[in-house]
Tab-separated table of C-alpha atoms in Angstrom:
chain	number	residue	atom	x	y	z
L	697	MET	CA	0.002	0.001	-0.011
L	698	LYS	CA	1.174	3.467	-0.854
L	699	VAL	CA	0.485	6.427	1.475
L	700	LEU	CA	0.986	10.026	0.303
L	701	VAL	CA	1.718	12.549	2.958
L	702	ALA	CA	1.008	16.171	2.123
L	703	ILE	CA	0.681	18.035	5.366
L	704	ASP	CA	1.207	21.736	6.215
L	705	SER	CA	3.537	23.050	8.711
L	706	PHE	CA	2.693	23.056	12.481
L	707	LYS	CA	3.372	26.765	13.070
L	708	GLY	CA	5.997	27.439	15.825
L	709	SER	CA	6.765	23.839	15.947
L	710	LEU	CA	7.399	21.795	12.822
L	711	SER	CA	7.900	22.588	9.100
L	712	SER	CA	5.973	20.771	6.496
L	713	LEU	CA	8.753	18.606	5.642
L	714	GLU	CA	9.608	17.941	9.329
L	715	ALA	CA	5.941	16.877	9.876
L	716	GLY	CA	5.924	14.739	6.799
L	717	LEU	CA	9.088	12.987	7.677
L	718	ALA	CA	7.744	12.253	11.219
L	719	ILE	CA	4.735	10.597	9.786
L	720	ARG	CA	6.855	8.662	7.432
L	721	ASP	CA	8.902	7.337	10.343
L	722	GLY	CA	5.790	6.417	12.250
L	723	LEU	CA	4.592	4.338	9.310
L	724	LYS	CA	7.714	2.212	8.795
L	725	GLY	CA	6.857	-1.284	8.344
L	726	LEU	CA	3.276	-0.728	7.544
L	727	CYS	CA	3.259	0.681	4.014
L	728	ASP	CA	5.221	2.674	1.415
L	729	VAL	CA	5.297	6.440	2.161
L	730	VAL	CA	5.744	9.357	-0.178
L	731	VAL	CA	6.325	12.757	1.432
L	732	LYS	CA	5.297	16.069	-0.441
L	733	PRO	CA	5.833	19.237	1.572
L	734	VAL	CA	2.868	21.596	1.108
L	735	ALA	CA	1.500	24.927	2.210
L	736	ASP	CA	-1.417	27.288	1.123
L	737	GLY	CA	0.663	30.245	0.007
L	738	GLY	CA	0.912	31.789	3.422
L	739	GLU	CA	3.600	31.503	6.042
L	740	GLY	CA	5.915	28.528	5.545
L	741	SER	CA	5.240	28.342	1.773
L	742	VAL	CA	8.760	29.277	0.820
L	743	GLU	CA	10.161	26.440	2.993
L	744	ALA	CA	7.616	23.934	1.729
L	745	LEU	CA	8.199	24.685	-1.899
L	746	ALA	CA	12.060	24.842	-1.573
L	747	ASP	CA	11.923	21.430	0.325
L	748	ALA	CA	9.606	19.822	-2.362
L	749	LEU	CA	11.585	21.221	-5.351
L	750	GLY	CA	15.000	21.136	-4.036
L	751	GLY	CA	15.648	24.862	-4.062
L	752	LYS	CA	18.154	27.004	-2.182
L	753	PHE	CA	17.603	29.806	0.244
L	754	ILE	CA	18.780	33.330	-0.473
L	755	ASP	CA	19.184	35.958	2.289
L	756	VAL	CA	19.166	39.655	1.176
L	757	ILE	CA	19.270	42.884	3.102
L	758	VAL	CA	16.112	44.874	2.345
L	759	GLN	CA	13.916	47.347	4.264
L	760	ASN	CA	11.155	46.603	6.647
L	761	PRO	CA	7.802	48.575	6.117
L	762	LEU	CA	9.203	51.714	7.736
L	763	GLY	CA	12.668	51.661	5.846
L	764	VAL	CA	14.741	50.044	8.541
L	765	LYS	CA	17.459	47.662	7.091
L	766	ILE	CA	16.483	43.817	7.840
L	767	LEU	CA	17.462	40.584	6.538
L	768	ALA	CA	14.918	38.690	4.332
L	769	ARG	CA	14.831	35.262	2.767
L	770	TYR	CA	13.413	33.697	-0.460
L	771	ALA	CA	13.867	30.506	-2.286
L	772	LEU	CA	15.519	30.086	-5.745
L	773	ILE	CA	15.049	27.042	-7.956
L	774	LYS	CA	16.905	27.694	-11.204
L	775	ASP	CA	14.693	30.616	-12.767
L	776	LEU	CA	11.739	29.983	-10.302
L	777	THR	CA	11.653	32.241	-7.113
L	778	ILE	CA	9.325	31.790	-4.183
L	779	LEU	CA	8.891	34.810	-1.999
L	780	GLU	CA	6.618	35.768	0.908
L	781	MET	CA	5.917	39.429	0.982
L	782	ALA	CA	5.666	39.320	4.746
L	783	SER	CA	9.252	38.603	5.043
L	784	ALA	CA	10.083	42.144	4.077
L	785	SER	CA	6.904	44.024	4.502
L	786	GLY	CA	4.871	42.043	7.087
L	787	LEU	CA	2.738	43.222	9.905
L	788	THR	CA	4.719	41.189	12.503
L	789	LEU	CA	7.910	43.098	11.732
L	790	LEU	CA	6.520	46.085	13.475
L	791	ASN	CA	5.332	46.572	17.179
L	792	GLU	CA	1.862	47.954	17.734
L	793	LYS	CA	3.035	51.640	18.170
L	794	GLN	CA	4.912	51.483	14.844
L	795	ARG	CA	1.950	50.411	12.793
L	796	ASN	CA	0.608	53.045	10.446
L	797	PRO	CA	-0.510	52.225	6.977
L	798	LEU	CA	-0.188	55.945	5.899
L	799	LYS	CA	3.565	55.564	6.380
L	800	THR	CA	4.324	51.958	5.686
L	801	SER	CA	5.694	50.679	2.202
L	802	THR	CA	6.241	47.492	0.252
L	803	TYR	CA	9.511	48.934	-1.052
L	804	GLY	CA	11.614	46.357	0.849
L	805	PHE	CA	9.607	43.583	-0.883
L	806	GLY	CA	10.351	45.172	-4.255
L	807	LEU	CA	14.128	44.923	-3.296
L	808	MET	CA	13.532	41.256	-2.811
L	809	ILE	CA	12.209	40.870	-6.298
L	810	LYS	CA	14.861	43.004	-7.764
L	811	ASP	CA	17.623	40.874	-6.148
L	812	ALA	CA	16.031	37.622	-7.399
L	813	ILE	CA	15.981	39.174	-10.933
L	814	THR	CA	19.723	39.927	-10.644
L	815	LYS	CA	20.113	36.253	-9.864
L	816	GLY	CA	18.320	34.981	-12.882
L	817	ALA	CA	14.836	34.544	-11.605
L	818	ARG	CA	12.009	35.074	-14.217
L	819	LYS	CA	9.172	33.096	-12.790
L	820	PHE	CA	7.839	34.267	-9.476
L	821	ILE	CA	5.425	32.587	-7.026
L	822	VAL	CA	4.443	35.164	-4.368
L	823	GLY	CA	2.581	34.787	-1.187
L	824	ILE	CA	1.100	38.121	-0.212
L	825	GLY	CA	-0.718	37.552	3.251
L	826	GLY	CA	0.148	39.390	6.257
L	827	SER	CA	0.985	42.903	4.996
L	828	ALA	CA	1.598	45.900	7.203
L	829	THR	CA	0.917	48.123	4.203
L	830	ASN	CA	-1.860	49.936	2.310
L	831	ASP	CA	0.219	51.449	-0.519
L	832	ALA	CA	-1.384	49.448	-3.424
L	833	GLY	CA	2.142	48.088	-4.287
L	834	THR	CA	3.502	51.523	-5.084
L	835	GLY	CA	6.334	50.924	-2.847
L	836	MET	CA	7.364	47.449	-4.487
L	837	LEU	CA	7.009	49.087	-7.887
L	838	SER	CA	9.197	51.994	-6.947
L	839	ALA	CA	11.967	49.559	-6.128
L	840	LEU	CA	11.498	48.166	-9.535
L	841	GLY	CA	11.854	51.448	-11.271
L	842	PHE	CA	8.314	52.647	-11.609
L	843	GLU	CA	7.807	56.382	-10.873
L	844	PHE	CA	4.877	58.159	-9.470
L	845	TYR	CA	4.504	61.991	-9.534
L	846	ASP	CA	2.206	64.539	-8.140
L	847	ASP	CA	0.655	67.478	-10.073
L	848	GLU	CA	3.812	69.517	-9.632
L	849	ASP	CA	6.100	66.681	-10.897
L	850	ASN	CA	7.474	65.812	-7.575
L	851	LEU	CA	8.590	62.166	-7.343
L	852	LEU	CA	6.516	60.451	-4.576
L	853	GLU	CA	7.585	57.859	-2.260
L	854	GLY	CA	5.425	54.611	-2.329
L	855	ILE	CA	3.449	54.952	0.908
L	856	GLY	CA	-0.153	55.021	1.705
L	857	GLU	CA	-0.585	58.718	2.276
L	858	ASN	CA	0.878	59.417	-1.103
L	859	LEU	CA	-1.763	57.618	-3.174
L	860	ILE	CA	-4.234	60.554	-3.121
L	861	LYS	CA	-1.409	62.824	-4.539
L	862	ILE	CA	-0.503	60.608	-7.628
L	863	SER	CA	-1.339	62.067	-10.948
L	864	LYS	CA	1.358	60.748	-13.241
L	865	ILE	CA	3.092	57.493	-13.807
L	866	SER	CA	6.404	56.882	-15.594
L	867	LEU	CA	7.850	53.433	-16.832
L	868	LYS	CA	10.985	54.930	-18.310
L	869	ASN	CA	13.338	53.717	-15.570
L	870	ILE	CA	11.850	50.282	-15.014
L	871	ALA	CA	14.040	47.110	-14.934
L	872	PRO	CA	14.171	45.849	-18.548
L	873	GLU	CA	13.936	42.268	-17.287
L	874	LEU	CA	10.597	42.785	-15.978
L	875	LYS	CA	9.259	42.180	-19.488
L	876	GLU	CA	10.561	38.632	-19.179
L	877	CYS	CA	9.083	37.981	-15.782
L	878	GLU	CA	5.995	35.973	-14.818
L	879	PHE	CA	4.284	36.652	-11.593
L	880	LEU	CA	1.796	34.097	-9.958
L	881	ILE	CA	0.291	35.604	-6.885
L	882	ALA	CA	-1.018	33.341	-4.108
L	883	CYS	CA	-4.298	35.115	-3.083
L	884	ASP	CA	-7.095	33.676	-1.002
L	885	VAL	CA	-9.271	36.771	-0.523
L	886	ASP	CA	-11.730	38.337	-2.951
L	887	ASN	CA	-11.771	42.023	-1.956
L	888	PRO	CA	-11.903	44.729	-4.491
L	889	LEU	CA	-9.313	47.520	-4.234
L	890	PHE	CA	-11.578	50.116	-2.670
L	891	GLY	CA	-14.957	50.695	-1.037
L	892	LYS	CA	-16.571	49.181	2.099
L	893	ASN	CA	-15.255	45.730	1.127
L	894	GLY	CA	-11.939	47.045	-0.005
L	895	ALA	CA	-8.440	47.059	1.261
L	896	ALA	CA	-8.653	50.081	3.543
L	897	TYR	CA	-12.022	49.558	5.264
L	898	VAL	CA	-11.394	45.740	5.810
L	899	TYR	CA	-7.756	45.508	6.501
L	900	ALA	CA	-6.268	49.005	7.459
L	901	PRO	CA	-7.562	49.023	11.004
L	902	GLN	CA	-5.599	45.993	12.047
L	903	LYS	CA	-2.541	47.613	10.519
L	904	GLY	CA	-3.036	50.696	12.954
L	905	ALA	CA	-5.524	52.819	11.006
L	906	ASP	CA	-8.237	54.883	12.751
L	907	GLY	CA	-11.471	55.898	11.133
L	908	ARG	CA	-9.996	59.052	9.682
L	909	MET	CA	-7.053	57.196	8.253
L	910	VAL	CA	-9.208	54.607	6.626
L	911	LYS	CA	-11.186	57.101	4.739
L	912	GLU	CA	-7.923	58.869	3.705
L	913	LEU	CA	-6.538	55.562	2.412
L	914	ASP	CA	-9.642	54.648	0.450
L	915	ASP	CA	-9.741	57.948	-1.175
L	916	GLY	CA	-6.056	57.355	-2.087
L	917	LEU	CA	-6.845	53.979	-3.538
L	918	ILE	CA	-9.809	55.394	-5.633
L	919	ASN	CA	-7.455	58.045	-7.021
L	920	PHE	CA	-4.632	55.614	-7.783
L	921	ALA	CA	-7.166	53.419	-9.586
L	922	LYS	CA	-8.340	56.285	-11.690
L	923	VAL	CA	-4.723	57.371	-12.591
L	924	THR	CA	-3.838	53.787	-13.405
L	925	GLU	CA	-6.945	53.169	-15.555
L	926	ALA	CA	-6.192	56.470	-17.456
L	927	TYR	CA	-2.573	55.132	-18.012
L	928	PHE	CA	-3.151	51.729	-18.930
L	929	GLY	CA	-6.688	51.545	-19.923
L	930	SER	CA	-7.453	48.818	-17.494
L	931	LYS	CA	-10.124	48.459	-14.656
L	932	HIS	CA	-8.400	45.856	-12.465
L	933	TYR	CA	-9.720	47.602	-9.241
L	934	LYS	CA	-12.871	45.512	-9.640
L	935	LEU	CA	-10.927	42.246	-9.600
L	936	LYS	CA	-11.449	39.787	-6.845
L	937	GLY	CA	-8.219	40.008	-4.935
L	938	ALA	CA	-7.324	43.490	-5.922
L	939	GLY	CA	-7.656	44.680	-2.347
L	940	ALA	CA	-5.385	41.894	-1.009
L	941	ALA	CA	-2.349	42.960	1.007
L	942	GLY	CA	-3.345	46.613	1.194
L	943	GLY	CA	-3.904	46.716	-2.679
L	944	LEU	CA	-0.723	44.824	-3.538
L	945	GLY	CA	-2.900	42.476	-5.624
L	946	PHE	CA	-4.002	45.387	-7.760
L	947	GLY	CA	-0.464	46.699	-8.135
L	948	PHE	CA	0.741	43.370	-9.285
L	949	VAL	CA	-2.080	42.661	-11.881
L	950	SER	CA	-2.057	46.329	-13.198
L	951	PHE	CA	1.668	46.855	-13.614
L	952	LEU	CA	3.239	43.462	-13.807
L	953	ASN	CA	0.617	41.494	-15.594
L	954	ALA	CA	0.382	39.110	-12.611
L	955	LYS	CA	-2.148	36.380	-12.125
L	956	LEU	CA	-4.028	35.875	-8.855
L	957	LYS	CA	-4.668	32.169	-7.795
L	958	PRO	CA	-5.452	30.433	-4.611
L	959	GLY	CA	-2.334	29.485	-2.813
L	960	ILE	CA	-3.060	25.866	-2.441
L	961	ASP	CA	-3.704	25.432	-6.137
L	962	ILE	CA	-0.405	27.105	-7.056
L	963	ILE	CA	1.606	24.879	-4.839
L	964	THR	CA	-0.093	21.570	-5.495
L	965	GLU	CA	0.650	22.265	-9.273
L	966	GLU	CA	4.190	23.210	-8.921
L	967	ILE	CA	5.111	20.183	-6.753
L	968	GLY	CA	3.136	17.799	-8.953
L	969	LEU	CA	0.759	16.622	-6.288
L	970	GLU	CA	-1.973	15.277	-8.442
L	971	LYS	CA	0.266	12.850	-10.110
L	972	GLU	CA	1.319	11.372	-6.721
L	973	ILE	CA	-2.378	11.214	-5.629
L	974	LYS	CA	-3.283	9.086	-8.607
L	975	THR	CA	-0.973	6.278	-7.627
L	976	SER	CA	-1.643	6.463	-3.869
L	977	ASP	CA	-4.085	4.374	-1.694
L	978	LEU	CA	-4.448	6.866	1.062
L	979	VAL	CA	-3.666	10.501	1.629
L	980	ILE	CA	-2.588	11.993	4.785
L	981	THR	CA	-2.766	15.854	5.327
L	982	GLY	CA	-3.248	18.205	8.290
L	983	GLU	CA	-2.005	21.431	9.814
L	984	GLY	CA	-1.234	22.809	13.294
L	985	LYS	CA	-4.793	23.688	14.248
L	986	MET	CA	-7.910	22.526	12.401
L	987	ASP	CA	-11.144	24.611	12.772
L	988	PHE	CA	-13.811	26.077	10.471
L	989	GLN	CA	-11.148	27.938	8.456
L	990	SER	CA	-9.598	24.648	7.487
L	991	SER	CA	-12.530	24.040	5.523
L	992	MET	CA	-12.265	27.036	3.289
L	993	GLY	CA	-9.405	26.451	0.882
L	994	LYS	CA	-6.553	25.966	3.302
L	995	THR	CA	-4.027	23.115	2.882
L	996	PRO	CA	-6.038	20.160	4.284
L	997	THR	CA	-9.220	20.729	2.330
L	998	GLY	CA	-7.279	21.741	-0.730
L	999	VAL	CA	-5.266	18.489	-0.620
L	1000	ALA	CA	-8.572	16.627	0.019
L	1001	LYS	CA	-10.410	18.214	-2.866
L	1002	LEU	CA	-7.625	17.066	-5.218
L	1003	ALA	CA	-7.682	13.550	-3.617
L	1004	LYS	CA	-11.361	13.183	-4.113
L	1005	LYS	CA	-11.077	13.833	-7.847
L	1006	TYR	CA	-9.671	10.291	-7.819
L	1007	ASN	CA	-11.837	8.973	-4.873
L	1008	LYS	CA	-8.950	8.517	-2.547
L	1009	PRO	CA	-9.568	8.282	1.244
L	1010	VAL	CA	-8.119	11.261	3.153
L	1011	ILE	CA	-7.050	11.401	6.823
L	1012	ALA	CA	-6.011	14.745	8.502
L	1013	LEU	CA	-3.838	15.117	11.630
L	1014	ALA	CA	-3.479	18.350	13.649
L	1015	GLY	CA	-2.148	19.531	16.950
L	1016	CYS	CA	-5.531	21.186	17.911
L	1017	VAL	CA	-8.942	20.167	16.600
L	1018	LEU	CA	-11.908	22.420	17.354
L	1019	GLU	CA	-15.576	21.372	17.039
L	1020	SER	CA	-15.915	23.575	14.135
L	1021	ALA	CA	-13.524	21.400	12.143
L	1022	GLN	CA	-16.348	18.898	11.496
L	1023	GLU	CA	-17.192	21.037	8.398
L	1024	CYS	CA	-13.938	19.539	6.964
L	1025	ASN	CA	-15.765	16.250	6.695
L	1026	ASN	CA	-18.063	17.990	4.174
L	1027	ASN	CA	-15.044	18.960	2.229
L	1028	GLY	CA	-13.152	15.896	1.357
L	1029	ILE	CA	-11.560	14.928	4.758
L	1030	ASP	CA	-12.940	11.488	5.725
L	1031	ALA	CA	-11.529	11.687	9.293
L	1032	PHE	CA	-9.233	13.850	11.367
L	1033	PHE	CA	-7.461	13.290	14.558
L	1034	SER	CA	-5.668	15.378	17.100
L	1035	ILE	CA	-2.084	14.250	17.954
L	1036	ILE	CA	-2.448	15.165	21.579
L	1037	ASN	CA	-2.870	12.065	23.561
L	1038	GLU	CA	-2.383	13.267	27.128
L	1039	PRO	CA	-2.869	16.539	29.159
L	1040	VAL	CA	0.150	18.811	28.419
L	1041	SER	CA	0.879	22.571	28.286
L	1042	LEU	CA	0.895	24.378	24.902
L	1043	GLU	CA	4.570	24.964	25.397
L	1044	GLU	CA	5.319	21.276	25.918
L	1045	ALA	CA	2.916	20.260	23.031
L	1046	MET	CA	4.784	22.431	20.660
L	1047	ARG	CA	8.097	21.260	21.507
L	1048	LYS	CA	9.641	19.735	18.354
L	1049	ASP	CA	10.505	16.371	19.882
L	1050	ILE	CA	7.149	15.930	21.523
L	1051	ALA	CA	5.249	16.890	18.279
L	1052	ILE	CA	7.274	14.462	16.303
L	1053	LYS	CA	6.597	11.635	18.884
L	1054	ASN	CA	2.900	12.426	18.858
L	1055	LEU	CA	2.661	12.681	15.000
L	1056	LYS	CA	4.471	9.203	14.675
L	1057	MET	CA	2.184	7.587	17.097
L	1058	THR	CA	-1.175	9.026	15.879
L	1059	ALA	CA	-0.381	8.503	12.240
L	1060	ARG	CA	0.662	4.893	12.897
L	1061	GLN	CA	-2.643	4.093	14.747
L	1062	ALA	CA	-4.780	5.935	12.159
L	1063	VAL	CA	-3.244	3.892	9.400
L	1064	ARG	CA	-3.555	0.698	11.308
L	1065	LEU	CA	-7.335	1.392	11.622
L	1066	PHE	CA	-7.497	2.119	7.934
L	1067	LEU	CA	-5.758	-1.198	7.240
L	1068	ILE	CA	-8.285	-3.025	9.277
L	1069	ASP	CA	-11.149	-1.548	7.339
L	1070	THR	CA	-9.389	-2.210	4.021
L	1071	ASN	CA	-8.705	-5.843	4.863
L	1072	THR	CA	-12.252	-6.270	6.071
L	1073	SER	CA	-13.730	-4.899	3.026
L	1074	SER	CA	-11.399	-7.012	0.871
L	1075	ASN	CA	-12.285	-10.242	2.712
L	1076	ALA	CA	-16.005	-9.534	2.269
L	1077	LYS	CA	-15.678	-9.557	-1.331
């Protein structure tokens, strides 16, 4: 029997690869196991794809959302690069007092892209979750040579408060290699660029914006959309996902001809997961915490959806399982199990050695149960 293990990371404890290898070790002697590290385009996606595709990690000095120099990391596999915007422009890089989407910028993230281009990258897979910004990608674009001017021809910095001032766009100094680049954006939200469901009203408050700032940012997004439409003749501000990451989705699509796609779909395609599923008898997936959100396109149900295309049974393992996770049973996961088998503190449960031990034991018992059912069904025939 062949078991495919495609499990997400247990955040703060195990990477996707570490979790997969723990399960493989737990199943020794029971079956053949293939491990495919996966993620949904959010935190951990760079590591998962690099592990799955054999890439190398690149460390580069960039800027955080407020312009302070920091070290960021991305993965490079030949001409393919995997980046997480949050590595350079993420909300977690700032403390609560520093958070201000009028002042924050994706410029540092643009520097990551620029560095990857100089190293030969031409295909980009980008996770854009967890931003500290609301600059519609103008910071990132500025780092790549795009220029934004006000009515008096003053060059503007790519920050949220300057969106309302933009009246002209210049492409004369953009990196020529951009014409050769392909950008695939892992995007799992469907917010438009502006309006009550847009980037500013929905997401800016968690980035430090008060009511006045939200209105100012939304007005800026409207202005930037108008200027961009006049320049390119496009109306991408209506696109689902245009408002992702403070409008970064809009910036990517409008200026870099990027495509927005659910993160789990991008990653499963890149690692060839469907091919492995076809030849497997059982699929094991999971993540650190399973709840209602797990049923909404995250890694476990993304893997399960693909498995059900070929009528493959799916088991999910998690550190924590909430009652609301039952919805996952309606989304392709046949059974799920918590790997916690005795009362322990959260700190102890997340210790790497404890998590590995628990994963090995729970996986082995779950598969033993599956084998009993399989053998019973076979004998009945």
